[in-house]
mmCIF file of C-alpha atoms in Angstrom:
data_model
loop_
_atom_site.group_PDB
_atom_site.id
_atom_site.type_symbol
_atom_site.label_atom_id
_atom_site.label_comp_id
_atom_site.label_asym_id
_atom_site.label_seq_id
_atom_site.Cartn_x
_atom_site.Cartn_y
_atom_site.Cartn_z
ATOM 1 C CA MET I 1 0.000 0.000 0.000
ATOM 2 C CA PRO I 2 1.566 3.340 -1.008
ATOM 3 C CA PRO I 3 1.978 5.837 1.828
ATOM 4 C CA HIS I 4 -0.390 8.781 2.045
ATOM 5 C CA ALA I 5 1.013 12.226 2.670
ATOM 6 C CA ALA I 6 -0.523 13.412 5.937
ATOM 7 C CA ASN I 7 -2.178 16.805 6.176
ATOM 8 C CA PRO I 8 -1.092 18.501 9.428
ATOM 9 C CA ASN I 9 -4.376 20.420 9.512
ATOM 10 C CA HIS I 10 -6.424 17.243 9.403
ATOM 11 C CA PRO I 11 -6.489 15.429 12.772
ATOM 12 C CA PHE I 12 -7.351 12.079 11.214
ATOM 13 C CA ASP I 13 -5.475 12.407 7.921
ATOM 14 C CA THR I 14 -3.095 9.512 8.421
ATOM 15 C CA VAL I 15 -2.208 6.344 6.608
ATOM 16 C CA LEU I 16 -4.892 3.688 6.231
ATOM 17 C CA MET I 17 -3.117 0.940 8.078
ATOM 18 C CA SER I 18 -3.002 -2.492 6.451
ATOM 19 C CA ASN I 19 -1.547 -3.748 9.729
ATOM 20 C CA PRO I 20 -2.733 -1.698 12.709
ATOM 21 C CA LEU I 21 -0.132 -3.351 14.953
ATOM 22 C CA SER I 22 2.552 -1.264 13.295
ATOM 23 C CA THR I 23 1.474 1.684 15.460
ATOM 24 C CA GLN I 24 -0.507 -0.139 18.128
ATOM 25 C CA LEU I 25 0.078 1.106 21.654
ATOM 26 C CA PRO I 26 -0.109 -1.129 24.728
ATOM 27 C CA HIS I 27 -3.706 -1.887 25.589
ATOM 28 C CA GLN I 28 -5.258 0.359 28.210
ATOM 29 C CA PRO I 29 -8.307 -0.530 30.308
ATOM 30 C CA LEU I 30 -11.363 0.072 28.151
ATOM 31 C CA ASP I 31 -13.886 2.700 29.139
ATOM 32 C CA ARG I 32 -17.232 1.162 28.177
ATOM 33 C CA ARG I 33 -19.478 3.866 29.595
ATOM 34 C CA LEU I 34 -20.740 4.403 26.042
ATOM 35 C CA SER I 35 -20.394 2.157 23.000
ATOM 36 C CA VAL I 36 -21.926 1.712 19.560
ATOM 37 C CA ALA I 37 -23.439 -1.737 19.051
ATOM 38 C CA PRO I 38 -22.272 -4.217 16.407
ATOM 39 C CA MET I 39 -24.786 -3.946 13.558
ATOM 40 C CA MET I 40 -24.668 -6.024 10.386
ATOM 41 C CA ASP I 41 -24.068 -3.966 7.211
ATOM 42 C CA TRP I 42 -23.874 -0.800 9.298
ATOM 43 C CA THR I 43 -20.841 -0.760 11.607
ATOM 44 C CA THR I 44 -18.337 -1.277 8.816
ATOM 45 C CA ARG I 45 -14.850 0.211 8.915
ATOM 46 C CA ASP I 46 -16.165 3.176 6.870
ATOM 47 C CA TYR I 47 -18.890 3.942 9.408
ATOM 48 C CA ARG I 48 -16.460 3.505 12.283
ATOM 49 C CA PHE I 49 -14.035 6.019 10.753
ATOM 50 C CA LEU I 50 -16.902 8.496 10.401
ATOM 51 C CA ALA I 51 -18.046 7.857 13.972
ATOM 52 C CA ARG I 52 -14.545 8.463 15.271
ATOM 53 C CA LEU I 53 -14.553 11.894 13.641
ATOM 54 C CA ILE I 54 -17.611 12.654 15.797
ATOM 55 C CA THR I 55 -16.585 11.076 19.115
ATOM 56 C CA ARG I 56 -13.099 10.350 20.419
ATOM 57 C CA HIS I 57 -13.950 8.073 23.320
ATOM 58 C CA THR I 58 -17.045 6.013 22.474
ATOM 59 C CA LEU I 59 -16.144 2.335 22.070
ATOM 60 C CA LEU I 60 -16.912 1.110 18.546
ATOM 61 C CA TYR I 61 -17.783 -2.462 17.558
ATOM 62 C CA THR I 62 -17.395 -4.227 14.236
ATOM 63 C CA GLU I 63 -20.157 -6.121 12.530
ATOM 64 C CA MET I 64 -20.349 -9.727 13.685
ATOM 65 C CA VAL I 65 -17.739 -11.850 11.910
ATOM 66 C CA VAL I 66 -18.272 -15.615 11.895
ATOM 67 C CA ALA I 67 -15.227 -17.528 13.133
ATOM 68 C CA GLN I 68 -15.263 -19.872 10.141
ATOM 69 C CA ALA I 69 -15.059 -16.894 7.777
ATOM 70 C CA ILE I 70 -11.795 -15.883 9.404
ATOM 71 C CA LEU I 71 -10.416 -19.403 9.307
ATOM 72 C CA HIS I 72 -11.357 -20.142 5.705
ATOM 73 C CA GLY I 73 -11.929 -16.765 4.039
ATOM 74 C CA ASP I 74 -10.131 -13.506 3.276
ATOM 75 C CA ARG I 75 -8.854 -12.520 6.705
ATOM 76 C CA ASP I 76 -7.873 -8.991 5.750
ATOM 77 C CA ARG I 77 -11.330 -8.371 4.313
ATOM 78 C CA PHE I 78 -12.956 -9.320 7.604
ATOM 79 C CA LEU I 79 -10.400 -8.011 10.073
ATOM 80 C CA ASP I 80 -8.514 -5.020 8.673
ATOM 81 C CA PHE I 81 -9.453 -1.704 10.206
ATOM 82 C CA ASN I 82 -8.196 1.873 10.335
ATOM 83 C CA ASP I 83 -5.819 2.692 13.160
ATOM 84 C CA GLU I 84 -7.885 5.812 13.901
ATOM 85 C CA GLU I 85 -10.802 3.618 15.030
ATOM 86 C CA HIS I 86 -9.345 2.806 18.453
ATOM 87 C CA PRO I 87 -10.869 1.951 20.833
ATOM 88 C CA VAL I 88 -12.474 -0.735 18.660
ATOM 89 C CA ALA I 89 -13.799 -4.213 19.471
ATOM 90 C CA LEU I 90 -14.334 -7.206 17.211
ATOM 91 C CA GLN I 91 -17.501 -9.254 17.585
ATOM 92 C CA LEU I 92 -17.195 -12.944 16.709
ATOM 93 C CA GLY I 93 -19.929 -15.462 16.013
ATOM 94 C CA GLY I 94 -19.565 -19.181 16.560
ATOM 95 C CA SER I 95 -20.088 -22.044 18.992
ATOM 96 C CA ASP I 96 -17.068 -24.287 18.485
ATOM 97 C CA PRO I 97 -14.481 -23.481 21.185
ATOM 98 C CA GLN I 98 -11.539 -24.577 19.036
ATOM 99 C CA GLN I 99 -12.644 -22.563 16.020
ATOM 100 C CA LEU I 100 -13.349 -19.504 18.147
ATOM 101 C CA ALA I 101 -9.952 -19.854 19.803
ATOM 102 C CA GLN I 102 -8.208 -19.986 16.427
ATOM 103 C CA ALA I 103 -10.185 -17.015 15.106
ATOM 104 C CA THR I 104 -9.450 -15.065 18.288
ATOM 105 C CA ARG I 105 -5.735 -15.776 17.991
ATOM 106 C CA ILE I 106 -5.725 -14.542 14.393
ATOM 107 C CA ALA I 107 -7.795 -11.481 15.251
ATOM 108 C CA GLY I 108 -5.500 -10.697 18.151
ATOM 109 C CA ASP I 109 -2.677 -10.017 15.727
ATOM 110 C CA TYR I 110 -4.716 -7.215 14.147
ATOM 111 C CA GLY I 111 -4.723 -5.198 17.347
ATOM 112 C CA TYR I 112 -8.347 -5.077 18.473
ATOM 113 C CA ASP I 113 -8.962 -3.712 21.961
ATOM 114 C CA GLU I 114 -11.568 -6.348 22.830
ATOM 115 C CA ILE I 115 -13.010 -9.568 21.408
ATOM 116 C CA ASN I 116 -16.755 -10.035 21.942
ATOM 117 C CA LEU I 117 -18.774 -13.240 21.561
ATOM 118 C CA ASN I 118 -22.259 -12.896 20.061
ATOM 119 C CA VAL I 119 -24.870 -14.671 22.177
ATOM 120 C CA GLY I 120 -27.694 -12.338 21.234
ATOM 121 C CA CYS I 121 -28.472 -12.445 17.507
ATOM 122 C CA PRO I 122 -31.866 -14.121 16.872
ATOM 123 C CA SER I 123 -31.800 -14.530 13.079
ATOM 124 C CA ASP I 124 -32.729 -17.895 11.555
ATOM 125 C CA ARG I 125 -29.575 -17.932 9.470
ATOM 126 C CA VAL I 126 -27.185 -17.676 12.405
ATOM 127 C CA GLN I 127 -29.267 -20.111 14.460
ATOM 128 C CA GLN I 128 -28.654 -22.750 11.798
ATOM 129 C CA GLY I 129 -24.940 -22.293 12.438
ATOM 130 C CA LYS I 130 -25.539 -22.468 16.194
ATOM 131 C CA ILE I 131 -24.582 -18.832 16.595
ATOM 132 C CA GLY I 132 -26.142 -16.017 18.592
ATOM 133 C CA ALA I 133 -29.051 -16.059 21.029
ATOM 134 C CA ILE I 134 -29.719 -19.780 20.643
ATOM 135 C CA LEU I 135 -26.548 -20.320 22.698
ATOM 136 C CA MET I 136 -28.183 -18.892 25.814
ATOM 137 C CA ALA I 137 -29.723 -22.350 26.274
ATOM 138 C CA GLU I 138 -26.205 -23.821 26.595
ATOM 139 C CA PRO I 139 -24.267 -21.739 29.129
ATOM 140 C CA GLU I 140 -21.690 -24.500 29.619
ATOM 141 C CA LEU I 141 -20.817 -24.417 25.931
ATOM 142 C CA VAL I 142 -20.629 -20.617 25.951
ATOM 143 C CA ALA I 143 -18.336 -20.756 28.973
ATOM 144 C CA ARG I 144 -16.007 -23.195 27.192
ATOM 145 C CA CYS I 145 -15.937 -20.861 24.200
ATOM 146 C CA VAL I 146 -15.069 -17.891 26.397
ATOM 147 C CA GLU I 147 -12.346 -19.812 28.202
ATOM 148 C CA ALA I 148 -10.819 -20.993 24.918
ATOM 149 C CA MET I 149 -10.870 -17.457 23.514
ATOM 150 C CA GLN I 150 -9.338 -15.961 26.646
ATOM 151 C CA ALA I 151 -6.405 -18.344 26.374
ATOM 152 C CA GLU I 152 -5.419 -16.818 23.029
ATOM 153 C CA VAL I 153 -5.315 -13.069 23.743
ATOM 154 C CA THR I 154 -4.390 -10.610 26.459
ATOM 155 C CA VAL I 155 -7.251 -8.220 25.643
ATOM 156 C CA PRO I 156 -10.683 -8.703 27.270
ATOM 157 C CA VAL I 157 -13.052 -11.377 25.945
ATOM 158 C CA THR I 158 -16.613 -10.242 26.539
ATOM 159 C CA VAL I 159 -20.120 -11.544 25.824
ATOM 160 C CA LYS I 160 -23.187 -9.822 24.375
ATOM 161 C CA THR I 161 -26.457 -11.547 25.190
ATOM 162 C CA ARG I 162 -30.215 -11.109 25.688
ATOM 163 C CA ILE I 163 -32.235 -11.396 28.900
ATOM 164 C CA GLY I 164 -33.683 -14.701 27.702
ATOM 165 C CA ILE I 165 -35.003 -16.747 24.791
ATOM 166 C CA ASP I 166 -38.549 -17.905 23.993
ATOM 167 C CA ASP I 167 -40.140 -19.198 27.188
ATOM 168 C CA GLN I 168 -36.802 -19.223 29.030
ATOM 169 C CA ASP I 169 -36.949 -15.598 29.999
ATOM 170 C CA ASP I 170 -37.240 -15.282 33.748
ATOM 171 C CA TYR I 171 -34.671 -13.791 36.095
ATOM 172 C CA ASP I 172 -33.427 -17.176 37.312
ATOM 173 C CA PHE I 173 -32.579 -18.231 33.750
ATOM 174 C CA LEU I 174 -30.519 -15.093 33.173
ATOM 175 C CA TYR I 175 -28.923 -15.362 36.619
ATOM 176 C CA ARG I 176 -27.705 -18.900 35.906
ATOM 177 C CA PHE I 177 -26.284 -17.817 32.557
ATOM 178 C CA VAL I 178 -24.423 -14.842 34.038
ATOM 179 C CA ASP I 179 -23.203 -16.939 36.947
ATOM 180 C CA ARG I 180 -21.557 -19.339 34.505
ATOM 181 C CA MET I 181 -20.031 -16.446 32.576
ATOM 182 C CA GLU I 182 -18.519 -15.094 35.774
ATOM 183 C CA ALA I 183 -17.076 -18.529 36.556
ATOM 184 C CA SER I 184 -15.514 -18.626 33.081
ATOM 185 C CA GLY I 185 -13.591 -15.443 33.813
ATOM 186 C CA CYS I 186 -15.761 -13.081 31.775
ATOM 187 C CA THR I 187 -15.602 -9.672 33.451
ATOM 188 C CA SER I 188 -17.790 -7.607 31.106
ATOM 189 C CA LEU I 189 -21.227 -8.560 29.823
ATOM 190 C CA THR I 190 -23.517 -6.572 27.527
ATOM 191 C CA ILE I 191 -27.201 -7.329 28.037
ATOM 192 C CA HIS I 192 -29.777 -6.444 25.395
ATOM 193 C CA ALA I 193 -32.752 -5.986 27.708
ATOM 194 C CA ARG I 194 -35.254 -7.882 25.526
ATOM 195 C CA LYS I 195 -35.689 -11.594 25.210
ATOM 196 C CA ALA I 196 -35.154 -13.137 21.775
ATOM 197 C CA ILE I 197 -37.975 -15.057 20.140
ATOM 198 C CA LEU I 198 -36.186 -17.647 18.058
ATOM 199 C CA SER I 199 -39.034 -18.627 15.745
ATOM 200 C CA GLY I 200 -41.807 -16.535 14.296
ATOM 201 C CA LEU I 201 -40.115 -13.138 14.458
ATOM 202 C CA SER I 202 -37.598 -11.575 12.081
ATOM 203 C CA PRO I 203 -34.420 -9.986 13.461
ATOM 204 C CA LYS I 204 -36.037 -6.565 12.934
ATOM 205 C CA GLU I 205 -39.144 -7.614 14.853
ATOM 206 C CA ASN I 206 -36.927 -9.005 17.609
ATOM 207 C CA ARG I 207 -35.535 -5.492 18.043
ATOM 208 C CA ASP I 208 -38.994 -4.013 18.623
ATOM 209 C CA ILE I 209 -41.680 -6.494 19.679
ATOM 210 C CA PRO I 210 -40.322 -8.214 22.822
ATOM 211 C CA PRO I 211 -40.686 -5.650 25.611
ATOM 212 C CA LEU I 212 -37.668 -3.975 27.148
ATOM 213 C CA ILE I 213 -37.111 -4.990 30.771
ATOM 214 C CA TYR I 214 -34.306 -2.763 31.983
ATOM 215 C CA GLN I 215 -34.917 -3.823 35.572
ATOM 216 C CA ARG I 216 -33.666 -7.304 34.695
ATOM 217 C CA ALA I 217 -30.250 -5.914 33.779
ATOM 218 C CA TYR I 218 -30.269 -3.702 36.859
ATOM 219 C CA ALA I 219 -30.950 -6.724 39.060
ATOM 220 C CA ILE I 220 -28.106 -8.665 37.463
ATOM 221 C CA LYS I 221 -25.704 -5.821 38.182
ATOM 222 C CA HIS I 222 -26.843 -5.820 41.808
ATOM 223 C CA ALA I 223 -26.346 -9.589 42.028
ATOM 224 C CA PHE I 224 -22.953 -9.557 40.274
ATOM 225 C CA PRO I 225 -21.216 -6.363 41.430
ATOM 226 C CA HIS I 226 -17.815 -7.549 40.182
ATOM 227 C CA ILE I 227 -18.994 -7.991 36.571
ATOM 228 C CA GLU I 228 -19.225 -4.938 34.368
ATOM 229 C CA ILE I 229 -22.784 -4.808 33.037
ATOM 230 C CA ILE I 230 -23.469 -2.815 29.870
ATOM 231 C CA LEU I 231 -27.107 -2.125 28.989
ATOM 232 C CA ASN I 232 -28.336 -2.297 25.385
ATOM 233 C CA GLY I 233 -31.747 -1.767 23.844
ATOM 234 C CA GLY I 234 -33.967 1.194 22.981
ATOM 235 C CA VAL I 235 -31.672 3.965 24.226
ATOM 236 C CA LYS I 236 -31.791 7.029 21.947
ATOM 237 C CA THR I 237 -30.510 10.021 23.908
ATOM 238 C CA LEU I 238 -27.574 10.913 26.098
ATOM 239 C CA ASN I 239 -30.049 11.873 28.821
ATOM 240 C CA GLU I 240 -31.256 8.266 28.831
ATOM 241 C CA VAL I 241 -27.634 7.108 29.019
ATOM 242 C CA HIS I 242 -27.176 9.277 32.099
ATOM 243 C CA GLU I 243 -30.321 7.831 33.714
ATOM 244 C CA HIS I 244 -29.207 4.231 33.212
ATOM 245 C CA MET I 245 -25.689 4.906 34.472
ATOM 246 C CA GLY I 246 -26.974 4.948 38.032
ATOM 247 C CA GLU I 247 -27.921 1.284 37.684
ATOM 248 C CA VAL I 248 -25.346 -0.237 35.300
ATOM 249 C CA ASP I 249 -21.746 0.410 34.271
ATOM 250 C CA GLY I 250 -22.335 1.532 30.705
ATOM 251 C CA VAL I 251 -24.782 1.820 27.841
ATOM 252 C CA MET I 252 -24.553 0.506 24.287
ATOM 253 C CA ILE I 253 -26.378 2.502 21.610
ATOM 254 C CA GLY I 254 -27.662 0.752 18.490
ATOM 255 C CA ARG I 255 -29.753 2.172 15.665
ATOM 256 C CA GLU I 256 -29.780 5.769 16.885
ATOM 257 C CA ALA I 257 -26.000 5.963 16.514
ATOM 258 C CA TYR I 258 -26.390 5.110 12.833
ATOM 259 C CA GLN I 259 -29.622 6.852 11.936
ATOM 260 C CA ASN I 260 -28.625 10.069 13.716
ATOM 261 C CA PRO I 261 -24.834 9.843 14.119
ATOM 262 C CA TYR I 262 -24.216 13.460 15.086
ATOM 263 C CA PHE I 263 -25.973 12.970 18.409
ATOM 264 C CA LEU I 264 -22.681 11.324 19.448
ATOM 265 C CA ALA I 265 -20.959 14.710 19.139
ATOM 266 C CA GLU I 266 -21.923 15.566 22.733
ATOM 267 C CA ALA I 267 -20.945 12.135 24.070
ATOM 268 C CA ASP I 268 -17.348 12.982 24.884
ATOM 269 C CA ARG I 269 -18.408 15.914 27.062
ATOM 270 C CA VAL I 270 -21.587 14.465 28.604
ATOM 271 C CA VAL I 271 -20.403 10.893 29.200
ATOM 272 C CA PHE I 272 -16.615 11.065 29.344
ATOM 273 C CA GLY I 273 -16.017 14.583 30.673
ATOM 274 C CA ASP I 274 -13.846 15.670 27.733
ATOM 275 C CA ASP I 275 -14.501 19.333 26.890
ATOM 276 C CA HIS I 276 -12.685 19.462 23.559
ATOM 277 C CA ALA I 277 -14.331 21.589 20.888
ATOM 278 C CA ILE I 278 -17.146 19.789 19.091
ATOM 279 C CA PRO I 279 -16.667 19.760 15.296
ATOM 280 C CA SER I 280 -19.535 20.959 13.138
ATOM 281 C CA ARG I 281 -21.348 18.578 10.803
ATOM 282 C CA GLN I 282 -19.799 20.392 7.852
ATOM 283 C CA THR I 283 -16.303 19.962 9.304
ATOM 284 C CA ILE I 284 -16.887 16.264 9.880
ATOM 285 C CA ALA I 285 -18.046 15.797 6.286
ATOM 286 C CA GLU I 286 -14.993 17.670 4.998
ATOM 287 C CA GLN I 287 -12.698 15.551 7.184
ATOM 288 C CA PHE I 288 -14.365 12.402 5.889
ATOM 289 C CA LEU I 289 -13.579 13.345 2.266
ATOM 290 C CA PRO I 290 -9.811 12.533 2.338
ATOM 291 C CA TYR I 291 -10.657 9.150 3.787
ATOM 292 C CA VAL I 292 -13.161 8.450 0.987
ATOM 293 C CA GLU I 293 -10.546 9.581 -1.543
ATOM 294 C CA ARG I 294 -7.938 7.201 -0.160
ATOM 295 C CA ARG I 295 -10.371 4.308 -0.164
ATOM 296 C CA TYR I 296 -11.350 5.228 -3.731
ATOM 297 C CA ALA I 297 -7.681 5.153 -4.762
ATOM 298 C CA LEU I 298 -7.532 1.586 -3.438
ATOM 299 C CA GLY I 299 -10.506 0.530 -5.593
ATOM 300 C CA HIS I 300 -13.258 1.062 -3.025
ATOM 301 C CA ALA I 301 -16.321 2.577 -4.744
ATOM 302 C CA PRO I 302 -17.392 5.838 -3.046
ATOM 303 C CA LYS I 303 -20.946 4.579 -2.514
ATOM 304 C CA HIS I 304 -19.720 2.068 0.070
ATOM 305 C CA SER I 305 -18.247 4.830 2.235
ATOM 306 C CA LEU I 306 -20.742 7.592 1.519
ATOM 307 C CA ARG I 307 -23.872 5.623 2.418
ATOM 308 C CA HIS I 308 -22.864 6.025 6.069
ATOM 309 C CA ILE I 309 -22.867 9.825 5.916
ATOM 310 C CA LEU I 310 -26.398 10.166 4.534
ATOM 311 C CA ASN I 311 -27.857 10.919 7.979
ATOM 312 C CA LEU I 312 -25.161 13.306 9.215
ATOM 313 C CA PHE I 313 -27.312 16.404 8.699
ATOM 314 C CA GLN I 314 -30.531 14.894 10.006
ATOM 315 C CA GLY I 315 -32.905 17.573 11.246
ATOM 316 C CA GLN I 316 -30.861 20.413 9.752
ATOM 317 C CA PRO I 317 -31.880 22.856 6.979
ATOM 318 C CA GLY I 318 -30.981 21.370 3.616
ATOM 319 C CA ALA I 319 -30.606 17.837 4.986
ATOM 320 C CA ARG I 320 -33.118 16.433 2.521
ATOM 321 C CA ARG I 321 -31.327 18.004 -0.467
ATOM 322 C CA PHE I 322 -27.971 16.729 0.794
ATOM 323 C CA ARG I 323 -29.280 13.220 1.233
ATOM 324 C CA ARG I 324 -31.139 13.209 -2.071
ATOM 325 C CA HIS I 325 -28.094 14.398 -4.031
ATOM 326 C CA LEU I 326 -25.908 11.678 -2.543
ATOM 327 C CA SER I 327 -28.556 8.978 -2.902
ATOM 328 C CA GLU I 328 -29.200 9.805 -6.555
ATOM 329 C CA ASN I 329 -25.587 10.185 -7.634
ATOM 330 C CA MET I 330 -23.227 8.045 -5.546
ATOM 331 C CA HIS I 331 -24.370 4.812 -7.244
ATOM 332 C CA LYS I 332 -23.777 6.037 -10.790
ATOM 333 C CA PRO I 333 -20.950 4.463 -12.820
ATOM 334 C CA GLY I 334 -17.830 6.585 -12.727
ATOM 335 C CA THR I 335 -18.806 8.439 -9.548
ATOM 336 C CA THR I 336 -15.849 9.944 -7.680
ATOM 337 C CA PRO I 337 -15.575 11.254 -4.099
ATOM 338 C CA GLN I 338 -16.308 14.728 -5.497
ATOM 339 C CA VAL I 339 -19.976 13.793 -5.193
ATOM 340 C CA LEU I 340 -19.696 14.481 -1.449
ATOM 341 C CA MET I 341 -18.573 18.071 -2.034
ATOM 342 C CA ASP I 342 -21.356 18.487 -4.562
ATOM 343 C CA ALA I 343 -23.849 17.264 -1.972
ATOM 344 C CA LEU I 344 -22.469 19.678 0.622
ATOM 345 C CA SER I 345 -23.075 22.515 -1.821
ATOM 346 C CA GLN I 346 -26.793 21.714 -1.533
ATOM 347 C CA LEU I 347 -26.762 22.894 2.081
ATOM 348 C CA PRO I 348 -27.649 26.537 2.869
#
């Protein structure tokens, strides 16, 4: 990969690292007070770069990557990321301890700050591979997976789960699951405060129809004070984050962080106490352009990067014109990153 000449006026204008370990610093304890959830097709490396322009401290997660894909597929495609994304965590999917251990060992060489095991996804497709929420019914197997993964890396191995599955959704069921995770050495657990219905509902419906029961996560934190409990599900504002922080250790934001990404601009001040100047939406878009240009030079079509910026100006004058110009033009053959500047010209 040819080097990119850095712009001293651009805080993130650095080389796109093909091997993040080349500049990786020793791992520091992760601050998980606020994180952006792993979301398929959304939390790609392009989105994560954009998000990092908005917030310095919020922990970012990759999409779920299946362990077998790492073992038998294009590892760089699944695991490469931009050094600017730190702190960044990889979410793995799988249920075979040996495969997960191998995938974790490989991923560890890329320099992720955390490896997370998916025990929460309810989709039919991942269930067929014995991945995701279906594993809640087998806490012993999950514990063996966690133990095998921990043996391969020095960074934290964490678990993301639901409060229950189908008719196994009472407090005792969740307590037994968390108790086994604690025994496995897991010290941080993210709980999506809805149960997963494994048949009859789509993944989208599973994000809306089962009711949120935040009190279940609160009770688990009270019962397991030595485990870090991160709450996920339905949180849309930083005020809500603040309210939950009295009961749990952190909050994970999902769809709102993608559909209205600029709301994260206040996160560093409100959640992390960092009073650095907040960049404007226009500045963020202009800082994103050199990144899109570098990806374009490497053969990455602009549409793949620019789709993540469509919602940056949500609620602002001219937002509809900005979004429409990008939507109508970024998919055209021969489109260059200039289409972003053209879209910005649509703003008042």
